[in-house]
mmCIF file of N, CA and C in Angstrom:
data_model
loop_
_atom_site.group_PDB
_atom_site.id
_atom_site.type_symbol
_atom_site.label_atom_id
_atom_site.label_comp_id
_atom_site.label_asym_id
_atom_site.label_seq_id
_atom_site.Cartn_x
_atom_site.Cartn_y
_atom_site.Cartn_z
ATOM 1 N N MET A 125 0.771 -1.229 -0.038
ATOM 2 C CA MET A 125 0.029 -0.122 0.069
ATOM 3 C C MET A 125 0.751 1.296 0.114
ATOM 4 N N THR A 126 2.117 1.035 0.637
ATOM 5 C CA THR A 126 2.911 2.232 0.674
ATOM 6 C C THR A 126 3.477 2.633 -0.565
ATOM 7 N N SER A 127 3.794 1.669 -1.296
ATOM 8 C CA SER A 127 4.588 1.719 -2.524
ATOM 9 C C SER A 127 3.367 2.255 -3.701
ATOM 10 N N PHE A 128 2.132 1.997 -3.698
ATOM 11 C CA PHE A 128 0.890 2.741 -4.330
ATOM 12 C C PHE A 128 0.868 4.251 -3.994
ATOM 13 N N ARG A 129 1.011 4.317 -2.731
ATOM 14 C CA ARG A 129 0.948 5.987 -2.237
ATOM 15 C C ARG A 129 2.179 6.845 -2.958
ATOM 16 N N GLU A 130 3.133 6.089 -2.814
ATOM 17 C CA GLU A 130 4.438 6.502 -3.480
ATOM 18 C C GLU A 130 4.236 6.829 -4.772
ATOM 19 N N LEU A 131 4.089 5.854 -5.528
ATOM 20 C CA LEU A 131 3.597 6.003 -7.159
ATOM 21 C C LEU A 131 2.678 7.370 -7.203
ATOM 22 N N ILE A 132 1.590 7.299 -6.456
ATOM 23 C CA ILE A 132 0.829 8.501 -6.733
ATOM 24 C C ILE A 132 1.285 9.983 -6.551
ATOM 25 N N ASP A 133 2.145 9.727 -5.441
ATOM 26 C CA ASP A 133 2.948 11.217 -5.022
ATOM 27 C C ASP A 133 3.759 11.668 -6.011
ATOM 28 N N LEU A 134 4.486 10.288 -6.621
ATOM 29 C CA LEU A 134 5.487 10.644 -7.670
ATOM 30 C C LEU A 134 4.727 11.000 -8.836
ATOM 31 N N VAL A 135 3.766 10.608 -9.314
ATOM 32 C CA VAL A 135 3.129 10.887 -10.380
ATOM 33 C C VAL A 135 2.669 12.424 -10.361
ATOM 34 N N ARG A 136 1.951 12.736 -9.368
ATOM 35 C CA ARG A 136 1.672 14.020 -9.284
ATOM 36 C C ARG A 136 2.774 15.018 -9.006
ATOM 37 N N ALA A 137 3.962 14.790 -8.105
ATOM 38 C CA ALA A 137 5.145 15.663 -8.530
ATOM 39 C C ALA A 137 5.706 16.036 -10.059
ATOM 40 N N TYR A 138 5.506 14.717 -10.589
ATOM 41 C CA TYR A 138 6.075 14.654 -12.014
ATOM 42 C C TYR A 138 5.149 15.849 -12.837
ATOM 43 N N ALA A 139 3.895 15.562 -12.696
ATOM 44 C CA ALA A 139 2.811 16.608 -13.497
ATOM 45 C C ALA A 139 2.854 17.825 -12.985
ATOM 46 N N ARG A 140 3.022 18.139 -11.720
ATOM 47 C CA ARG A 140 3.408 19.546 -11.226
ATOM 48 C C ARG A 140 4.646 20.175 -12.053
ATOM 49 N N GLN A 141 5.880 19.388 -11.967
ATOM 50 C CA GLN A 141 6.917 19.727 -12.552
ATOM 51 C C GLN A 141 7.126 20.090 -13.803
ATOM 52 N N GLU A 142 6.181 18.935 -14.654
ATOM 53 C CA GLU A 142 6.103 19.713 -16.162
ATOM 54 C C GLU A 142 4.919 20.155 -16.660
ATOM 55 N N THR A 143 4.257 20.598 -15.843
ATOM 56 C CA THR A 143 2.925 21.362 -16.373
ATOM 57 C C THR A 143 3.336 22.901 -15.810
ATOM 58 N N ILE A 144 3.341 23.283 -14.211
ATOM 59 C CA ILE A 144 3.507 24.608 -13.924
ATOM 60 C C ILE A 144 4.539 25.090 -13.984
ATOM 61 N N GLY A 145 5.817 24.442 -13.822
ATOM 62 C CA GLY A 145 7.045 25.327 -14.153
ATOM 63 C C GLY A 145 7.247 25.513 -15.687
ATOM 64 N N GLU A 146 6.520 24.676 -16.634
ATOM 65 C CA GLU A 146 6.638 25.196 -17.760
ATOM 66 C C GLU A 146 5.455 26.399 -18.242
ATOM 67 N N LEU A 147 4.559 26.352 -17.739
ATOM 68 C CA LEU A 147 3.534 27.536 -17.831
ATOM 69 C C LEU A 147 3.968 28.671 -17.335
ATOM 70 N N ARG A 148 4.620 28.542 -16.088
ATOM 71 C CA ARG A 148 5.300 29.996 -15.741
ATOM 72 C C ARG A 148 6.417 30.642 -16.419
ATOM 73 N N GLY A 149 7.180 29.740 -17.472
ATOM 74 C CA GLY A 149 8.036 30.008 -18.278
ATOM 75 C C GLY A 149 7.334 30.653 -19.420
ATOM 76 N N THR A 150 6.346 30.086 -19.839
ATOM 77 C CA THR A 150 5.660 30.647 -21.032
ATOM 78 C C THR A 150 4.978 32.005 -20.476
ATOM 79 N N TRP A 151 4.309 32.184 -19.472
ATOM 80 C CA TRP A 151 3.541 33.238 -19.063
ATOM 81 C C TRP A 151 4.756 34.348 -18.989
ATOM 82 N N ARG A 152 5.860 34.206 -18.632
ATOM 83 C CA ARG A 152 6.972 34.840 -18.436
ATOM 84 C C ARG A 152 7.646 35.415 -19.799
ATOM 85 N N TRP A 153 7.657 34.652 -20.665
ATOM 86 C CA TRP A 153 8.068 34.699 -22.094
ATOM 87 C C TRP A 153 6.910 35.666 -22.733
ATOM 88 N N LEU A 154 5.770 35.276 -22.352
ATOM 89 C CA LEU A 154 4.804 36.342 -23.089
ATOM 90 C C LEU A 154 4.370 37.451 -22.795
ATOM 91 N N ALA A 155 4.679 37.844 -21.291
ATOM 92 C CA ALA A 155 4.532 38.967 -20.708
ATOM 93 C C ALA A 155 5.751 39.836 -21.130
ATOM 94 N N TRP A 156 6.951 39.421 -21.255
ATOM 95 C CA TRP A 156 7.977 40.180 -21.628
ATOM 96 C C TRP A 156 7.875 40.411 -23.345
ATOM 97 N N GLY A 157 7.110 39.326 -24.047
ATOM 98 C CA GLY A 157 7.131 39.894 -25.342
ATOM 99 C C GLY A 157 6.112 40.849 -25.688
ATOM 100 N N ALA A 158 5.114 40.570 -24.864
ATOM 101 C CA ALA A 158 3.930 41.995 -25.093
ATOM 102 C C ALA A 158 4.544 43.103 -24.543
ATOM 103 N N VAL A 159 5.354 43.239 -23.528
ATOM 104 C CA VAL A 159 5.782 44.586 -23.303
ATOM 105 C C VAL A 159 6.603 45.318 -24.418
ATOM 106 N N GLY A 160 7.550 44.263 -25.044
ATOM 107 C CA GLY A 160 8.598 44.567 -25.910
ATOM 108 C C GLY A 160 7.697 45.062 -27.153
ATOM 109 N N ALA A 161 6.667 44.501 -27.363
ATOM 110 C CA ALA A 161 5.574 44.678 -28.797
ATOM 111 C C ALA A 161 5.100 46.029 -28.498
ATOM 112 N N VAL A 162 4.574 46.572 -27.340
ATOM 113 C CA VAL A 162 4.191 47.805 -27.176
ATOM 114 C C VAL A 162 4.997 48.658 -27.342
ATOM 115 N N PHE A 163 6.150 48.443 -26.597
ATOM 116 C CA PHE A 163 7.290 49.672 -27.018
ATOM 117 C C PHE A 163 7.853 49.588 -28.297
ATOM 118 N N ILE A 164 7.913 48.572 -28.919
ATOM 119 C CA ILE A 164 8.265 48.789 -30.270
ATOM 120 C C ILE A 164 7.275 49.348 -31.465
ATOM 121 N N LEU A 165 5.785 49.026 -31.286
ATOM 122 C CA LEU A 165 4.436 49.727 -31.688
ATOM 123 C C LEU A 165 4.617 51.080 -31.501
ATOM 124 N N LEU A 166 4.881 51.805 -30.055
ATOM 125 C CA LEU A 166 4.688 52.880 -29.901
ATOM 126 C C LEU A 166 6.034 53.749 -30.753
ATOM 127 N N GLY A 167 7.375 52.946 -30.677
ATOM 128 C CA GLY A 167 8.180 53.463 -31.339
ATOM 129 C C GLY A 167 8.257 53.821 -32.649
ATOM 130 N N LEU A 168 7.364 52.891 -33.407
ATOM 131 C CA LEU A 168 7.314 53.221 -34.732
ATOM 132 C C LEU A 168 6.032 53.721 -35.244
ATOM 133 N N LEU A 169 5.210 54.072 -34.307
ATOM 134 C CA LEU A 169 4.206 54.945 -34.316
ATOM 135 C C LEU A 169 4.533 56.378 -34.385
ATOM 136 N N PHE A 170 5.446 56.735 -33.347
ATOM 137 C CA PHE A 170 6.197 58.130 -33.133
ATOM 138 C C PHE A 170 6.921 58.290 -34.487
ATOM 139 N N PHE A 171 7.811 57.114 -34.765
ATOM 140 C CA PHE A 171 8.452 57.461 -36.131
ATOM 141 C C PHE A 171 7.765 57.702 -37.331
ATOM 142 N N LEU A 172 6.741 57.048 -37.556
ATOM 143 C CA LEU A 172 6.018 57.175 -38.778
ATOM 144 C C LEU A 172 5.322 58.383 -38.845
ATOM 145 N N VAL A 173 4.696 58.992 -37.755
ATOM 146 C CA VAL A 173 4.060 60.239 -37.547
ATOM 147 C C VAL A 173 4.888 61.282 -37.988
ATOM 148 N N GLY A 174 6.229 61.209 -37.441
ATOM 149 C CA GLY A 174 7.484 62.255 -37.577
ATOM 150 C C GLY A 174 7.691 62.360 -38.829
ATOM 151 N N ILE A 175 7.798 61.073 -39.781
ATOM 152 C CA ILE A 175 8.095 61.146 -41.074
ATOM 153 C C ILE A 175 7.046 61.866 -41.758
ATOM 154 N N LEU A 176 5.751 61.404 -41.570
ATOM 155 C CA LEU A 176 4.600 62.149 -42.194
ATOM 156 C C LEU A 176 4.758 63.610 -42.027
ATOM 157 N N ARG A 177 4.799 63.996 -40.716
ATOM 158 C CA ARG A 177 4.784 65.579 -40.379
ATOM 159 C C ARG A 177 6.146 66.153 -41.208
ATOM 160 N N LEU A 178 7.171 65.522 -41.482
ATOM 161 C CA LEU A 178 8.508 65.990 -42.041
ATOM 162 C C LEU A 178 7.979 66.120 -43.445
ATOM 163 N N ILE A 179 7.503 65.180 -44.243
ATOM 164 C CA ILE A 179 7.223 65.141 -45.578
ATOM 165 C C ILE A 179 6.018 66.372 -45.698
ATOM 166 N N GLN A 180 5.207 66.401 -44.713
ATOM 167 C CA GLN A 180 4.015 67.343 -44.985
ATOM 168 C C GLN A 180 4.654 68.938 -45.018
ATOM 169 N N ALA A 181 5.788 68.952 -44.132
ATOM 170 C CA ALA A 181 6.091 70.532 -43.729
ATOM 171 C C ALA A 181 7.026 70.673 -44.722
ATOM 172 N N GLU A 182 7.920 69.797 -45.142
ATOM 173 C CA GLU A 182 9.063 70.131 -46.024
ATOM 174 C C GLU A 182 9.062 70.122 -47.553
ATOM 175 N N LEU A 183 8.250 69.038 -48.104
ATOM 176 C CA LEU A 183 7.885 68.637 -49.476
ATOM 177 C C LEU A 183 6.851 68.655 -50.400
ATOM 178 N N ILE A 184 5.764 69.025 -49.740
ATOM 179 C CA ILE A 184 4.638 69.198 -50.242
ATOM 180 C C ILE A 184 3.802 70.294 -49.959
ATOM 181 N N ASP A 185 3.239 71.135 -50.852
ATOM 182 C CA ASP A 185 2.806 72.538 -50.268
ATOM 183 C C ASP A 185 1.237 71.934 -50.095
ATOM 184 N N ALA A 186 0.637 72.750 -49.056
ATOM 185 C CA ALA A 186 -0.961 72.407 -48.631
ATOM 186 C C ALA A 186 -1.519 72.970 -49.644
ATOM 187 N N ASP A 187 -1.245 73.846 -50.334
ATOM 188 C CA ASP A 187 -2.314 74.337 -51.323
ATOM 189 C C ASP A 187 -2.496 73.522 -52.657
ATOM 190 N N SER A 188 -1.274 72.572 -52.905
ATOM 191 C CA SER A 188 -1.398 71.654 -54.059
ATOM 192 C C SER A 188 -2.539 70.699 -53.912
ATOM 193 N N GLY A 189 -2.802 69.731 -55.093
ATOM 194 C CA GLY A 189 -3.728 68.850 -55.050
ATOM 195 C C GLY A 189 -2.925 67.484 -54.675
ATOM 196 N N LEU A 190 -1.662 67.734 -54.058
ATOM 197 C CA LEU A 190 -0.882 66.170 -53.608
ATOM 198 C C LEU A 190 -0.892 66.027 -52.030
ATOM 199 N N THR A 191 -1.982 66.631 -51.642
ATOM 200 C CA THR A 191 -1.746 66.460 -50.064
ATOM 201 C C THR A 191 -1.653 65.045 -49.667
ATOM 202 N N TRP A 192 -2.232 64.018 -50.627
ATOM 203 C CA TRP A 192 -2.546 62.714 -50.242
ATOM 204 C C TRP A 192 -1.128 61.660 -50.525
ATOM 205 N N VAL A 193 -0.132 62.352 -50.694
ATOM 206 C CA VAL A 193 1.258 61.935 -51.298
ATOM 207 C C VAL A 193 1.711 61.323 -50.162
ATOM 208 N N PRO A 194 1.985 62.374 -48.809
ATOM 209 C CA PRO A 194 2.567 61.819 -47.948
ATOM 210 C C PRO A 194 2.087 60.669 -47.134
ATOM 211 N N TYR A 195 0.842 60.557 -47.094
ATOM 212 C CA TYR A 195 0.032 59.510 -46.375
ATOM 213 C C TYR A 195 0.578 58.199 -47.169
ATOM 214 N N PHE A 196 0.391 58.300 -48.550
ATOM 215 C CA PHE A 196 0.931 57.166 -49.631
ATOM 216 C C PHE A 196 2.421 56.818 -49.032
ATOM 217 N N ILE A 197 3.178 57.640 -48.949
ATOM 218 C CA ILE A 197 4.661 57.355 -48.744
ATOM 219 C C ILE A 197 4.753 56.578 -47.262
ATOM 220 N N VAL A 198 4.179 57.205 -46.409
ATOM 221 C CA VAL A 198 3.911 56.433 -45.110
ATOM 222 C C VAL A 198 3.585 55.164 -45.010
ATOM 223 N N VAL A 199 2.546 54.860 -45.601
ATOM 224 C CA VAL A 199 1.886 53.604 -45.821
ATOM 225 C C VAL A 199 2.929 52.552 -46.569
ATOM 226 N N GLY A 200 3.350 53.115 -47.700
ATOM 227 C CA GLY A 200 4.789 52.146 -48.159
ATOM 228 C C GLY A 200 5.617 52.306 -47.348
ATOM 229 N N ILE A 201 6.219 52.893 -46.509
ATOM 230 C CA ILE A 201 7.109 52.498 -45.382
ATOM 231 C C ILE A 201 6.615 51.783 -44.465
ATOM 232 N N THR A 202 5.078 51.652 -44.184
ATOM 233 C CA THR A 202 4.829 50.968 -42.842
ATOM 234 C C THR A 202 4.896 49.379 -43.773
ATOM 235 N N VAL A 203 4.470 49.239 -44.926
ATOM 236 C CA VAL A 203 4.172 48.004 -45.681
ATOM 237 C C VAL A 203 5.858 47.315 -45.675
ATOM 238 N N VAL A 204 6.797 48.160 -46.260
ATOM 239 C CA VAL A 204 8.159 47.898 -46.180
ATOM 240 C C VAL A 204 8.508 47.203 -44.660
ATOM 241 N N LEU A 205 8.329 48.050 -43.406
ATOM 242 C CA LEU A 205 8.811 47.673 -42.495
ATOM 243 C C LEU A 205 7.888 46.349 -41.949
ATOM 244 N N ILE A 206 6.807 46.032 -42.132
ATOM 245 C CA ILE A 206 6.287 44.764 -41.836
ATOM 246 C C ILE A 206 6.536 43.729 -42.378
ATOM 247 N N VAL A 207 6.807 43.762 -43.732
ATOM 248 C CA VAL A 207 7.558 42.870 -44.526
ATOM 249 C C VAL A 207 8.977 42.441 -44.186
ATOM 250 N N PHE A 208 9.605 43.415 -43.749
ATOM 251 C CA PHE A 208 11.036 42.900 -42.981
ATOM 252 C C PHE A 208 10.863 42.479 -41.787
ATOM 253 N N SER A 209 9.980 42.878 -41.100
ATOM 254 C CA SER A 209 9.901 42.302 -39.771
ATOM 255 C C SER A 209 9.438 40.708 -39.803
ATOM 256 N N GLN A 210 8.516 40.268 -40.878
ATOM 257 C CA GLN A 210 8.137 39.198 -40.957
ATOM 258 C C GLN A 210 9.272 38.283 -41.606
ATOM 259 N N SER A 211 10.011 38.830 -42.267
ATOM 260 C CA SER A 211 11.251 38.015 -43.087
ATOM 261 C C SER A 211 12.344 37.848 -41.985
ATOM 262 N N ARG A 212 12.461 38.486 -40.814
ATOM 263 C CA ARG A 212 13.244 38.409 -39.819
ATOM 264 C C ARG A 212 13.057 37.488 -38.516
ATOM 265 N N ILE A 213 11.771 36.765 -38.562
ATOM 266 C CA ILE A 213 11.134 36.051 -37.668
ATOM 267 C C ILE A 213 11.620 34.712 -37.837
ATOM 268 N N ARG A 214 12.424 34.160 -36.639
ATOM 269 C CA ARG A 214 13.043 32.999 -37.005
ATOM 270 C C ARG A 214 12.774 31.815 -36.048
ATOM 271 N N GLN A 215 11.860 31.918 -34.842
ATOM 272 C CA GLN A 215 11.363 31.165 -33.915
ATOM 273 C C GLN A 215 10.134 31.030 -33.974
ATOM 274 N N PRO A 216 9.620 30.123 -34.836
ATOM 275 C CA PRO A 216 7.852 30.371 -34.674
ATOM 276 C C PRO A 216 7.443 29.392 -33.529
ATOM 277 N N PHE A 217 8.250 28.694 -32.873
ATOM 278 C CA PHE A 217 7.736 27.800 -31.536
ATOM 279 C C PHE A 217 8.469 28.393 -30.389
ATOM 280 N N LEU A 218 7.898 28.280 -29.367
ATOM 281 C CA LEU A 218 8.352 28.563 -27.856
ATOM 282 C C LEU A 218 9.153 27.605 -27.254
ATOM 283 N N ASN A 219 9.007 26.346 -27.691
ATOM 284 C CA ASN A 219 9.694 25.293 -27.295
ATOM 285 C C ASN A 219 11.031 25.200 -27.873
ATOM 286 N N LYS A 220 12.418 25.450 -27.457
ATOM 287 C CA LYS A 220 13.468 25.974 -28.245
ATOM 288 C C LYS A 220 14.030 24.461 -28.359
ATOM 289 N N THR A 221 13.702 23.362 -27.573
ATOM 290 C CA THR A 221 14.378 21.943 -28.360
ATOM 291 C C THR A 221 13.632 21.351 -29.532
ATOM 292 N N THR A 222 12.383 21.769 -29.803
ATOM 293 C CA THR A 222 11.661 21.439 -30.769
ATOM 294 C C THR A 222 11.875 21.746 -32.238
ATOM 295 N N ASP A 223 12.408 21.314 -33.207
ATOM 296 C CA ASP A 223 12.473 21.807 -34.486
ATOM 297 C C ASP A 223 11.173 21.191 -35.425
ATOM 298 N N GLN A 224 10.432 21.921 -35.212
ATOM 299 C CA GLN A 224 9.188 21.294 -36.332
ATOM 300 C C GLN A 224 8.968 22.160 -37.375
ATOM 301 N N ARG A 225 9.818 22.430 -37.816
ATOM 302 C CA ARG A 225 9.497 23.341 -39.515
ATOM 303 C C ARG A 225 9.374 22.388 -40.458
#
């Protein structure tokens, strides 16, 4: 009877080790990723608005019919940044030991 109780305790301890420990690491990874994503998003937003204002102030006359051009340029820069970012993603999975490509 004691060995059965020890077996149950061993299985419970193993389950806790493999699930709770991994979940803590996952939540930590997701939290830092979310914080980093927010800061990168804010930085890029300020950068793109700055580029828009620079183009509007220096290159395009407000009286001309080309007031849409700065917006088009900024959208183009945004698309280029998105494509570049997607091309640089190398780790598709959270688990570093699994190579499932």
